[in-house]
Amino acid sequence: MAKRVSIMDSHGVNKKPSPSRVRVAVRLRPYMEKGEDKVCVRGLDSQSLEIVNWRNQLETMQYQFDAFYGDKATQREIYTGSVYPILPHLLVGQNASVFAYGPTGAGKTHTMLGNPNQPGVIPRAVRDLLQMTRTNDNPDEEQWSYSITMSYVEIYQEKVMDLLEPKNKDLPIREDKDHNILISGVTQKTITTFSDFDEHFIPASQNRTVACTKLNDRSSRSHAVLLIKVQKNQQVPPFRQLTGKLYLIDLAGSEDNRRTGNQGIRLKESGAINSSLFTLSKVVDALNQGLPRIPYRDSKLTRLLQDSLGGSAHSVMITNIAPEQKYYFDTLTALNFAAKSKQIINKPFSQETTQAPAVQPTMKRPRDDLENSAPSQHFKKTKTESTEESPNMSKDTKKKNLQLSSLDPAVVERLLKLDKILTERGKMEMQLLNTPKRERMALLKKLEESQLEIERLKEKQKELEEKSLAAEAHFERSSNSDFELSNSSVSESTFRAPLRTRATSTAKTKKVLRVLPLQGLNQNTKEEGIIVVEKKTRKTHAGRENEPGWELNVRTDLLQNGREKILNLLNNGSIKELKSLQKIGDKKAKLIVGWREVNGPFKNVEDLGSMEGISAKLVASFLKANILSIVAS
């Protein structure tokens, strides 16, 4: 059984962790300006430098670090002086971290990656680490075996993206029971030689997000994190296992958008980069001040650097700066951050577990037989074996196992299925509790807003239904009074339809306005445009009353005359004149004027249906309303 050895073990297996300060190195990029820009910083010795005081140009400010590399320093000098000394800690189960910090265009990516002629920190560290695992296999000592895996991710706009296998999803950063930071679901590749590393790393590096700005042709738009995990396994008792992790981090540079000219997506990327670096500065300040809460969770970058800053890693920060005067404030900010970072104290310790050899039982059914046996038999066998292997088991547990084993096989099978369903449901309910606090609060807030919106919609729907019922009742009363009036007056005089008619459905009876032909009228009703009201209802095949249909029967010459008047107004009328038509407002009048300017005059009234936003149903309603209006007038 695997057991993690505590750092406070009374047996003294591991020593008490000794404090280790974050080591800070500063690298000065060579002067690259072609103009007459002045140099604002220069080195004094191998550990100190000075920069012009912006308050008084005649004074300088001095800084001292663990190492200072001038513009003539090579990649090898930086690696051997600051990075190589921390690699042996990985072989004893301790963590290490190297990250490059500085403004954009200061040479961070060159320091970490380099080129084929001048390899940087990452290829040199991986090559030496592989070499160490080979030379440390000494047959005179205890037999050990090594396993090295690599993972490569980028933090782009606060999303952790897998570079080895690019996927469009954000990988979550978790913390295990031993408070180790890990990336859930990240791809891990086993490497045994440097060619294996190149095979995975070079294509993954091409997946990293870069872009061109005014200050850098290939500006990193994300923070890149390479994780090398070293496992050292003992082949003889007590079968110890030591696990060390190496973080190699190329941070994106802080940017001044006024000088980089960022716009659009570049501006959004710059905002995410500056925000994460600002959170990194807050973490350093909180560690130096000894605050009870360190804001690691405020950013994905600081969450991933939790071991490196104030955690359990041997950390090295390489601060890259530029000598030109136009980078003065970026350089000053980077130096101040480096000076604060070197005050952070980490507490490295060895991650060690012991693996006890598994005791094989003397009598055991083959696995194939167990899998092929009935579920109830498999269940009873498992319970029996667990009871025999655990003599210290409580009486209640033994009693429960005996009760289950005595049940009917079909009942046991159903109990197993029910237990599986309840377990899966419990896992789904626990997902919300496993999310970070800020994400959980956001989900709860969104749920509350959704519930309030549903309540508002229900209240609005109820209000509209009440208004609709009131309007129907009012229309029914008015319809009955109008119908009685029309019946009493049709025989004596004519009834003229209103200019605007409104069709509204009622519960039982419907009224339809019908223009009767002159041939069907008697002598008392032979005026042109005469309109009578006829009570009419239509039923569907289901016996339900349908919406009323308008049936217009107008004398041919009147109908033709109405169409010509409407068509003439559509082709020649102004916006004000068009608005005098039924169902034509200001918006539709402007659409009609614009349409005829582009497509010419209307050939017939039905051409209105070819305009955007006007349906054939609306054209028919428009034609009926206006013909009724013309006939009635």
XYZ file of C-alpha atoms in Angstrom:
633
model
C 0.000 0.000 0.000
C 1.352 3.407 -0.963
C 1.946 5.751 1.922
C 3.152 9.330 1.789
C 5.968 10.013 4.244
C 5.241 13.209 6.165
C 7.896 15.882 6.465
C 7.347 15.808 10.245
C 7.734 12.023 10.520
C 8.981 10.997 13.976
C 11.127 8.243 12.443
C 13.302 10.814 10.759
C 12.894 9.426 7.243
C 12.801 12.954 5.820
C 14.581 15.920 7.222
C 12.663 19.004 8.234
C 12.381 21.352 5.216
C 15.037 24.023 5.195
C 14.123 27.526 3.975
C 15.324 28.462 0.503
C 15.152 32.006 -0.802
C 14.037 32.707 -4.382
C 17.197 33.319 -6.397
C 16.988 36.263 -8.808
C 19.254 36.807 -11.826
C 19.109 39.837 -14.139
C 20.066 39.661 -17.802
C 20.693 42.818 -19.849
C 19.775 42.547 -23.513
C 22.289 43.957 -26.062
C 21.638 47.464 -27.383
C 19.564 47.118 -30.601
C 18.423 50.664 -31.481
C 19.769 52.209 -34.692
C 18.982 55.777 -33.667
C 20.510 57.957 -30.967
C 18.519 56.534 -28.035
C 20.575 56.729 -24.850
C 21.432 53.839 -22.554
C 19.701 54.072 -19.160
C 21.196 51.074 -17.315
C 24.625 49.483 -16.966
C 26.261 46.735 -14.905
C 28.703 47.348 -12.062
C 29.884 43.787 -11.328
C 28.640 40.196 -11.455
C 25.846 40.926 -8.977
C 24.920 44.627 -9.153
C 23.848 47.258 -11.668
C 22.724 50.856 -11.717
C 19.982 52.767 -13.509
C 19.437 56.502 -13.998
C 17.192 58.120 -11.401
C 14.202 59.480 -13.289
C 13.672 62.157 -10.626
C 17.246 63.448 -11.031
C 19.168 62.605 -14.181
C 22.479 63.304 -12.421
C 21.903 60.484 -9.917
C 21.684 56.717 -10.305
C 19.933 53.954 -8.337
C 21.781 50.719 -7.604
C 20.383 47.191 -7.340
C 22.049 43.996 -6.154
C 20.894 40.489 -7.043
C 22.175 36.924 -6.911
C 23.652 37.316 -10.391
C 23.896 39.953 -13.105
C 24.619 39.059 -16.740
C 25.608 41.872 -19.065
C 24.936 42.205 -22.764
C 28.005 40.078 -23.566
C 26.890 37.070 -21.484
C 26.270 33.816 -23.358
C 23.433 31.347 -23.001
C 25.804 28.818 -21.403
C 26.970 31.271 -18.725
C 23.401 32.063 -17.689
C 22.428 28.386 -17.574
C 25.449 27.097 -15.681
C 25.470 30.045 -13.263
C 21.785 30.100 -12.257
C 19.844 27.057 -13.507
C 22.098 23.999 -13.419
C 22.660 24.098 -9.605
C 18.970 23.399 -8.861
C 18.616 20.285 -11.073
C 20.062 17.751 -8.554
C 17.191 18.553 -6.184
C 14.811 16.804 -8.590
C 16.564 13.471 -8.058
C 15.767 13.527 -4.333
C 12.047 14.228 -4.842
C 12.040 18.028 -4.562
C 10.470 20.592 -6.909
C 12.262 23.311 -8.863
C 11.083 26.253 -10.929
C 12.699 28.592 -13.456
C 10.752 31.460 -14.998
C 11.716 34.387 -17.216
C 10.200 37.771 -16.365
C 10.415 41.177 -18.039
C 8.781 43.619 -20.471
C 7.950 42.711 -24.049
C 10.940 42.678 -26.364
C 13.477 42.148 -23.557
C 14.518 38.639 -24.680
C 12.639 36.259 -22.372
C 11.807 33.665 -25.043
C 15.404 33.766 -26.315
C 16.659 33.082 -22.795
C 14.317 30.119 -22.300
C 14.333 28.593 -25.802
C 17.271 30.079 -27.690
C 18.058 28.771 -31.182
C 19.956 25.787 -32.651
C 23.270 27.663 -32.416
C 22.577 29.090 -28.949
C 20.180 26.757 -27.066
C 18.434 28.291 -24.086
C 17.536 27.126 -20.604
C 14.841 24.587 -21.595
C 16.830 22.342 -23.999
C 19.965 22.488 -21.794
C 18.033 21.577 -18.618
C 16.233 18.658 -20.262
C 19.478 17.292 -21.760
C 21.338 17.467 -18.443
C 18.420 15.961 -16.530
C 18.332 12.958 -18.871
C 22.077 12.593 -18.447
C 21.789 12.681 -14.631
C 19.223 9.873 -14.599
C 21.590 7.693 -16.604
C 24.797 8.355 -14.625
C 23.092 7.919 -11.241
C 22.254 4.272 -11.886
C 25.185 2.972 -9.864
C 25.076 -0.826 -9.275
C 27.008 -0.405 -5.996
C 24.111 1.587 -4.505
C 20.467 0.614 -4.088
C 18.839 -0.257 -7.375
C 16.773 2.609 -8.744
C 14.824 3.192 -11.944
C 13.872 6.559 -13.415
C 10.830 7.713 -15.339
C 10.603 11.181 -16.945
C 7.431 12.678 -18.432
C 6.721 16.086 -19.970
C 3.638 18.311 -20.281
C 3.425 21.637 -22.128
C 0.623 24.193 -21.721
C -0.032 27.877 -22.326
C -2.174 30.311 -20.350
C -3.976 32.344 -23.026
C -6.557 34.907 -21.882
C -6.950 33.093 -18.532
C -7.469 29.710 -20.214
C -5.066 26.791 -19.759
C -4.574 25.224 -23.206
C -2.748 21.947 -23.897
C 0.004 22.492 -26.488
C 0.915 18.827 -26.946
C -2.648 18.004 -28.002
C -4.431 21.292 -28.802
C -8.048 21.252 -27.723
C -10.641 24.014 -27.536
C -11.211 23.739 -23.807
C -9.889 25.232 -20.607
C -8.008 22.713 -18.449
C -8.779 23.118 -14.723
C -6.010 23.634 -12.158
C -6.560 21.433 -9.089
C -4.969 20.799 -5.713
C -4.652 17.218 -4.430
C -4.939 15.998 -0.829
C -1.228 16.655 -0.276
C -1.654 20.295 -1.469
C 0.232 19.664 -4.706
C -0.826 21.838 -7.660
C -1.730 19.864 -10.795
C -3.437 20.430 -14.155
C -6.347 18.030 -14.533
C -6.508 16.234 -17.898
C -3.186 17.538 -19.251
C -1.318 15.358 -21.753
C 1.822 13.629 -20.456
C 4.504 12.235 -22.792
C 7.215 9.866 -21.584
C 10.731 10.771 -22.749
C 13.851 8.629 -22.491
C 16.171 10.498 -24.875
C 16.576 14.082 -26.020
C 15.291 13.139 -29.482
C 12.020 12.057 -27.828
C 11.806 15.504 -26.221
C 12.438 17.269 -29.551
C 9.816 15.131 -31.249
C 7.111 16.404 -28.882
C 8.378 19.879 -27.970
C 9.054 21.395 -31.409
C 5.511 20.854 -32.830
C 4.003 21.952 -29.502
C 6.029 25.193 -29.557
C 4.501 26.016 -32.956
C 1.038 25.788 -31.370
C 1.839 28.617 -28.966
C 0.057 31.911 -29.655
C 2.382 34.637 -30.977
C 1.733 37.851 -32.925
C 3.518 40.848 -34.377
C 3.505 44.200 -32.578
C 5.377 47.449 -33.121
C 7.985 46.396 -30.558
C 8.394 42.701 -31.410
C 7.907 40.677 -34.600
C 7.072 37.509 -32.631
C 5.547 38.715 -29.396
C 4.337 35.984 -27.022
C 0.613 36.405 -26.396
C 0.482 33.779 -23.643
C 2.438 32.361 -20.711
C 4.082 29.045 -21.662
C 4.701 26.411 -18.957
C 6.786 23.263 -19.545
C 6.488 20.670 -16.769
C 9.141 17.937 -16.454
C 8.215 15.242 -13.919
C 10.945 12.901 -12.607
C 9.990 9.725 -10.731
C 12.693 7.697 -8.986
C 11.577 4.192 -7.987
C 13.454 1.818 -5.706
C 13.512 -1.765 -6.983
C 14.231 -3.413 -3.632
C 12.468 -3.088 -0.252
C 11.182 -0.746 1.121
C 10.327 0.262 -2.479
C 10.609 4.029 -1.994
C 9.368 6.413 -4.682
C 10.634 9.997 -5.023
C 8.797 12.482 -7.273
C 10.283 15.802 -8.369
C 8.781 18.406 -10.722
C 10.597 21.031 -12.785
C 8.597 24.042 -14.022
C 10.203 25.954 -16.927
C 8.081 29.051 -17.543
C 8.305 31.681 -20.278
C 6.093 34.552 -19.154
C 4.519 36.933 -21.635
C 5.845 40.486 -21.280
C 3.981 43.409 -19.822
C 2.928 45.844 -22.557
C 2.283 49.550 -22.925
C -0.449 49.644 -25.581
C 0.457 53.222 -26.501
C 3.837 51.999 -27.781
C 2.845 48.544 -29.064
C -0.113 49.898 -31.081
C -2.369 47.023 -29.969
C -5.930 47.038 -31.258
C -8.788 44.561 -31.368
C -7.764 41.058 -30.311
C -4.185 42.197 -29.585
C -5.583 44.729 -27.101
C -7.676 42.041 -25.398
C -4.645 39.743 -25.163
C -2.557 42.557 -23.719
C -5.206 43.234 -21.075
C -5.202 39.569 -19.974
C -1.386 39.496 -19.814
C -1.100 42.705 -17.784
C -3.881 41.569 -15.440
C -2.152 38.257 -14.640
C 1.205 39.996 -14.106
C -0.475 42.508 -11.787
C -1.885 39.594 -9.766
C 1.642 38.116 -9.664
C 2.897 41.392 -8.174
C 0.114 41.286 -5.542
C 1.145 37.755 -4.577
C 4.767 38.850 -4.083
C 3.677 41.829 -1.970
C 1.411 39.647 0.176
C 4.223 37.136 0.769
C 6.688 39.866 1.747
C 4.182 41.485 4.117
C 3.225 38.151 5.709
C -0.490 38.574 4.986
C -2.780 35.707 6.043
C -4.335 35.418 2.570
C -2.192 35.116 -0.546
C -4.248 35.815 -3.737
C -3.014 32.786 -5.705
C -6.524 31.997 -6.978
C -7.049 35.432 -8.553
C -5.189 34.313 -11.695
C -4.416 31.030 -13.480
C -0.745 32.060 -13.659
C -0.322 32.644 -9.915
C -2.329 29.495 -9.187
C 0.192 27.510 -11.233
C 3.136 29.336 -9.598
C 1.858 28.586 -6.090
C 4.689 26.081 -5.519
C 7.300 28.419 -6.990
C 6.511 31.505 -4.889
C 6.179 30.810 -1.194
C 5.742 27.066 -1.791
C 7.925 23.974 -1.854
C 10.169 24.614 -4.872
C 13.731 25.795 -5.433
C 12.906 28.835 -7.576
C 15.037 30.904 -9.941
C 13.722 34.048 -11.628
C 15.609 35.396 -14.636
C 14.623 39.040 -15.108
C 15.238 40.283 -18.656
C 15.678 44.033 -19.192
C 16.460 46.325 -22.158
C 19.095 49.104 -22.037
C 17.366 51.689 -24.272
C 16.012 54.892 -22.752
C 12.533 54.325 -24.234
C 12.238 51.147 -22.120
C 13.231 53.057 -18.968
C 10.011 52.712 -16.965
C 9.506 49.079 -18.068
C 13.063 48.326 -16.923
C 12.580 50.171 -13.628
C 9.346 48.277 -12.928
C 10.995 44.928 -13.701
C 13.944 45.696 -11.392
C 11.651 46.717 -8.539
C 9.638 43.506 -8.954
C 12.851 41.442 -9.003
C 14.077 43.165 -5.831
C 10.821 42.259 -4.037
C 10.848 38.675 -5.351
C 14.273 37.829 -3.938
C 12.888 38.341 -0.418
C 10.419 35.420 -0.778
C 11.259 32.333 1.263
C 10.261 28.858 0.008
C 10.327 25.623 2.016
C 11.320 22.718 -0.262
C 10.876 19.137 0.934
C 11.071 15.700 -0.638
C 7.953 14.079 -2.042
C 8.417 10.465 -0.959
C 6.094 7.480 -0.816
C 6.700 3.856 0.147
C 5.188 0.912 -1.668
C 4.640 -2.274 0.346
C 4.799 -5.544 -1.666
C 1.366 -6.975 -2.348
C 0.678 -10.261 -0.497
C -0.822 -12.816 -2.853
C -3.481 -15.075 -1.229
C -2.749 -18.804 -1.268
C -6.144 -19.740 -2.701
C -7.720 -17.380 -5.166
C -10.045 -17.920 -8.052
C -8.735 -16.769 -11.433
C -9.910 -13.333 -12.532
C -11.497 -14.743 -15.674
C -13.659 -17.066 -13.579
C -14.755 -14.156 -11.401
C -15.703 -12.054 -14.400
C -17.630 -14.891 -16.032
C -19.428 -15.878 -12.821
C -22.809 -14.507 -11.831
C -22.849 -11.041 -10.285
C -24.233 -12.383 -7.032
C -21.455 -14.991 -6.737
C -18.796 -12.366 -7.492
C -20.321 -10.077 -4.901
C -20.351 -12.769 -2.202
C -16.797 -13.841 -3.003
C -15.469 -10.298 -2.760
C -17.164 -9.701 0.548
C -15.887 -12.988 1.972
C -12.303 -12.293 0.941
C -12.397 -8.786 2.367
C -13.694 -10.186 5.653
C -10.919 -12.746 5.832
C -8.178 -10.261 4.941
C -9.372 -7.738 7.559
C -9.596 -9.491 10.946
C -9.984 -6.147 12.710
C -13.189 -5.339 10.861
C -16.019 -4.138 13.062
C -18.820 -6.499 14.052
C -21.450 -4.330 12.343
C -19.597 -4.544 9.025
C -19.229 -8.322 9.294
C -22.901 -8.653 10.124
C -23.870 -6.477 7.140
C -21.717 -8.544 4.744
C -23.264 -11.788 6.026
C -26.763 -10.388 5.500
C -25.965 -9.395 1.910
C -24.413 -12.757 1.121
C -27.550 -14.543 2.328
C -29.877 -12.590 0.026
C -31.342 -13.848 -3.220
C -28.934 -13.404 -6.179
C -31.456 -11.303 -8.123
C -31.913 -8.999 -5.127
C -28.155 -8.612 -4.736
C -27.811 -7.735 -8.417
C -30.493 -5.055 -8.109
C -28.768 -3.671 -5.006
C -25.489 -3.426 -6.905
C -27.130 -1.505 -9.758
C -28.866 0.837 -7.300
C -25.580 1.478 -5.494
C -23.913 2.339 -8.824
C -26.692 4.790 -9.764
C -26.565 6.515 -6.367
C -22.771 6.779 -6.573
C -22.894 8.416 -10.019
C -25.632 10.817 -8.883
C -23.580 11.770 -5.844
C -20.580 12.529 -8.053
C -22.697 14.790 -10.280
C -24.029 16.683 -7.241
C -20.497 17.122 -5.877
C -19.213 18.741 -9.090
C -20.557 22.134 -8.015
C -18.768 21.861 -4.678
C -15.483 20.979 -6.392
C -15.454 24.108 -8.546
C -13.450 27.136 -7.384
C -15.251 29.624 -5.191
C -15.493 32.385 -7.805
C -16.920 30.004 -10.456
C -19.417 28.597 -7.935
C -20.603 32.083 -6.954
C -20.974 33.032 -10.629
C -23.103 29.927 -11.316
C -25.330 30.620 -8.313
C -25.761 34.239 -9.356
C -26.683 33.203 -12.895
C -29.223 30.699 -11.532
C -30.805 33.377 -9.336
C -31.061 35.788 -12.259
C -32.701 33.089 -14.400
C -35.302 32.394 -11.719
C -36.116 36.102 -11.361
C -36.486 36.419 -15.151
C -38.888 33.462 -15.193
C -41.006 35.096 -12.468
C -41.120 38.384 -14.374
C -42.212 36.605 -17.548
C -44.956 34.755 -15.682
C -46.287 38.008 -14.202
C -46.219 39.690 -17.618
C -48.016 36.755 -19.216
C -50.689 36.852 -16.526
C -51.169 40.611 -17.033
C -51.491 40.192 -20.807
C -54.061 37.407 -20.381
C -56.174 39.618 -18.098
C -56.036 42.502 -20.591
C -56.993 40.163 -23.423
C -60.008 38.805 -21.554
C -61.137 42.334 -20.654
C -60.794 43.478 -24.289
C -62.776 40.485 -25.568
C -65.564 41.109 -23.095
C -65.720 44.784 -24.036
C -65.748 43.986 -27.750
C -68.512 41.425 -27.311
C -70.708 43.962 -25.547
C -70.040 46.606 -28.196
C -70.582 44.066 -30.984
C -74.001 43.082 -29.658
C -75.122 46.729 -29.419
C -73.798 47.522 -32.923
C -75.504 44.453 -34.358
C -78.875 45.437 -32.900
C -78.459 48.946 -34.232
C -77.653 47.686 -37.710
C -80.685 45.380 -37.814
C -83.003 48.272 -36.920
C -81.541 50.656 -39.454
C -80.780 48.545 -42.519
C -84.345 48.663 -43.769
C -84.581 52.396 -43.322
C -81.171 53.782 -44.138
C -77.687 52.703 -45.080
C -74.949 51.742 -42.606
C -71.500 53.052 -43.404
C -68.420 51.104 -42.288
C -65.798 52.922 -40.254
C -62.569 53.919 -41.992
C -60.496 51.498 -39.876
C -61.874 48.076 -39.072
C -60.488 45.749 -36.445
C -61.060 42.004 -36.474
C -61.160 40.509 -32.996
C -62.127 36.948 -32.160
C -64.929 36.305 -29.637
C -66.027 33.258 -27.765
C -69.201 32.325 -29.692
C -70.372 34.780 -32.379
C -68.362 36.606 -34.966
C -69.368 39.566 -37.146
C -68.301 39.886 -40.753
C -68.505 43.071 -42.798
C -69.776 42.239 -46.271
C -70.109 44.630 -49.174
C -73.105 43.350 -51.126
C -73.283 43.663 -54.895
C -75.725 46.168 -56.321
C -77.649 43.420 -58.061
C -78.597 41.916 -54.706
C -79.920 45.123 -53.157
C -83.473 46.448 -53.222
C -84.470 49.935 -54.177
C -83.926 51.251 -50.673
C -80.277 50.173 -50.687
C -78.952 51.035 -54.160
C -76.448 53.627 -53.084
C -72.879 53.001 -54.132
C -70.656 51.807 -51.348
C -73.502 50.500 -49.261
C -72.355 48.139 -46.532
C -74.468 45.955 -44.290
C -73.425 43.971 -41.272
C -74.173 40.269 -41.328
C -73.849 37.999 -38.373
C -71.882 34.971 -39.447
C -69.874 32.241 -37.809
C -67.845 29.449 -39.334
C -67.127 26.107 -37.741
C -64.161 23.811 -38.278
C -64.367 20.059 -38.626
C -63.860 19.792 -34.862
C -66.928 21.907 -34.192
C -64.974 24.895 -32.935
C -65.671 28.420 -34.135
C -62.944 29.797 -36.354
C -61.646 33.327 -36.880
C -64.077 35.494 -38.989
C -63.309 35.756 -42.711
C -63.702 38.968 -44.635
C -65.634 38.458 -47.877
C -65.566 41.499 -50.078
C -67.965 41.665 -52.969
C -67.674 45.074 -54.539
C -68.865 46.220 -57.905
C -66.159 45.743 -60.501
C -65.831 49.371 -61.490
C -65.595 50.465 -57.829
C -62.978 47.810 -57.120
C -60.949 48.808 -60.173
C -61.245 52.496 -59.330
C -60.035 51.815 -55.752
C -57.057 49.829 -56.991
C -56.064 52.601 -59.423
C -56.250 55.252 -56.705
C -54.112 53.153 -54.349
C -51.566 52.313 -57.086
C -51.332 55.971 -58.157
C -50.703 57.001 -54.545
C -48.039 54.319 -54.136
C -46.161 55.501 -57.252
C -46.518 59.274 -56.891
C -47.447 60.042 -53.294
C -45.102 61.672 -50.813
C -44.326 60.176 -47.403
C -47.065 62.289 -45.840
C -49.596 61.206 -48.482
C -48.606 57.550 -48.137
C -49.162 57.744 -44.392
C -52.814 58.638 -45.085
C -53.340 55.081 -46.364
C -54.646 52.442 -43.980
C -51.924 50.295 -42.261
C -49.097 52.506 -43.581
C -47.002 54.266 -40.969
C -43.904 56.414 -41.196
C -41.517 53.442 -41.472
C -43.456 51.668 -44.241
C -43.975 54.947 -46.115
C -40.211 55.498 -46.224
C -39.682 51.887 -47.344
C -42.154 52.388 -50.221
C -40.431 55.593 -51.383
C -37.014 53.927 -51.225
C -38.194 50.818 -53.057
C -39.699 52.709 -55.985
C -36.533 54.850 -56.303
C -34.488 51.651 -56.720
C -36.913 49.381 -58.621
C -39.150 51.888 -60.384
C -42.949 52.329 -60.087
C -45.236 49.583 -58.786
C -47.020 47.654 -61.535
C -49.780 46.529 -59.201
C -50.628 46.770 -55.537
C -49.516 43.183 -54.871
C -45.902 44.243 -55.603
C -45.813 45.483 -52.011
C -45.230 41.863 -50.999
C -41.754 41.918 -52.584
C -40.605 44.527 -50.050
C -38.724 43.393 -46.961
C -40.904 43.193 -43.880
C -44.251 43.125 -45.778
C -45.909 39.712 -46.139
C -48.603 38.646 -48.587
C -51.075 38.479 -45.723
C -50.300 42.088 -44.829
C -50.767 43.165 -48.482
C -54.211 41.521 -48.593
C -55.213 43.210 -45.344
C -53.881 46.555 -46.663
C -55.870 46.226 -49.896
C -59.135 45.342 -48.142
C -58.866 48.141 -45.596
C -58.136 50.846 -48.161
C -60.804 49.699 -50.649
C -63.360 49.716 -47.828
C -62.241 53.190 -46.878
C -62.514 54.478 -50.461
C -65.919 52.856 -50.987
C -67.261 54.144 -47.679
C -66.125 57.677 -48.407
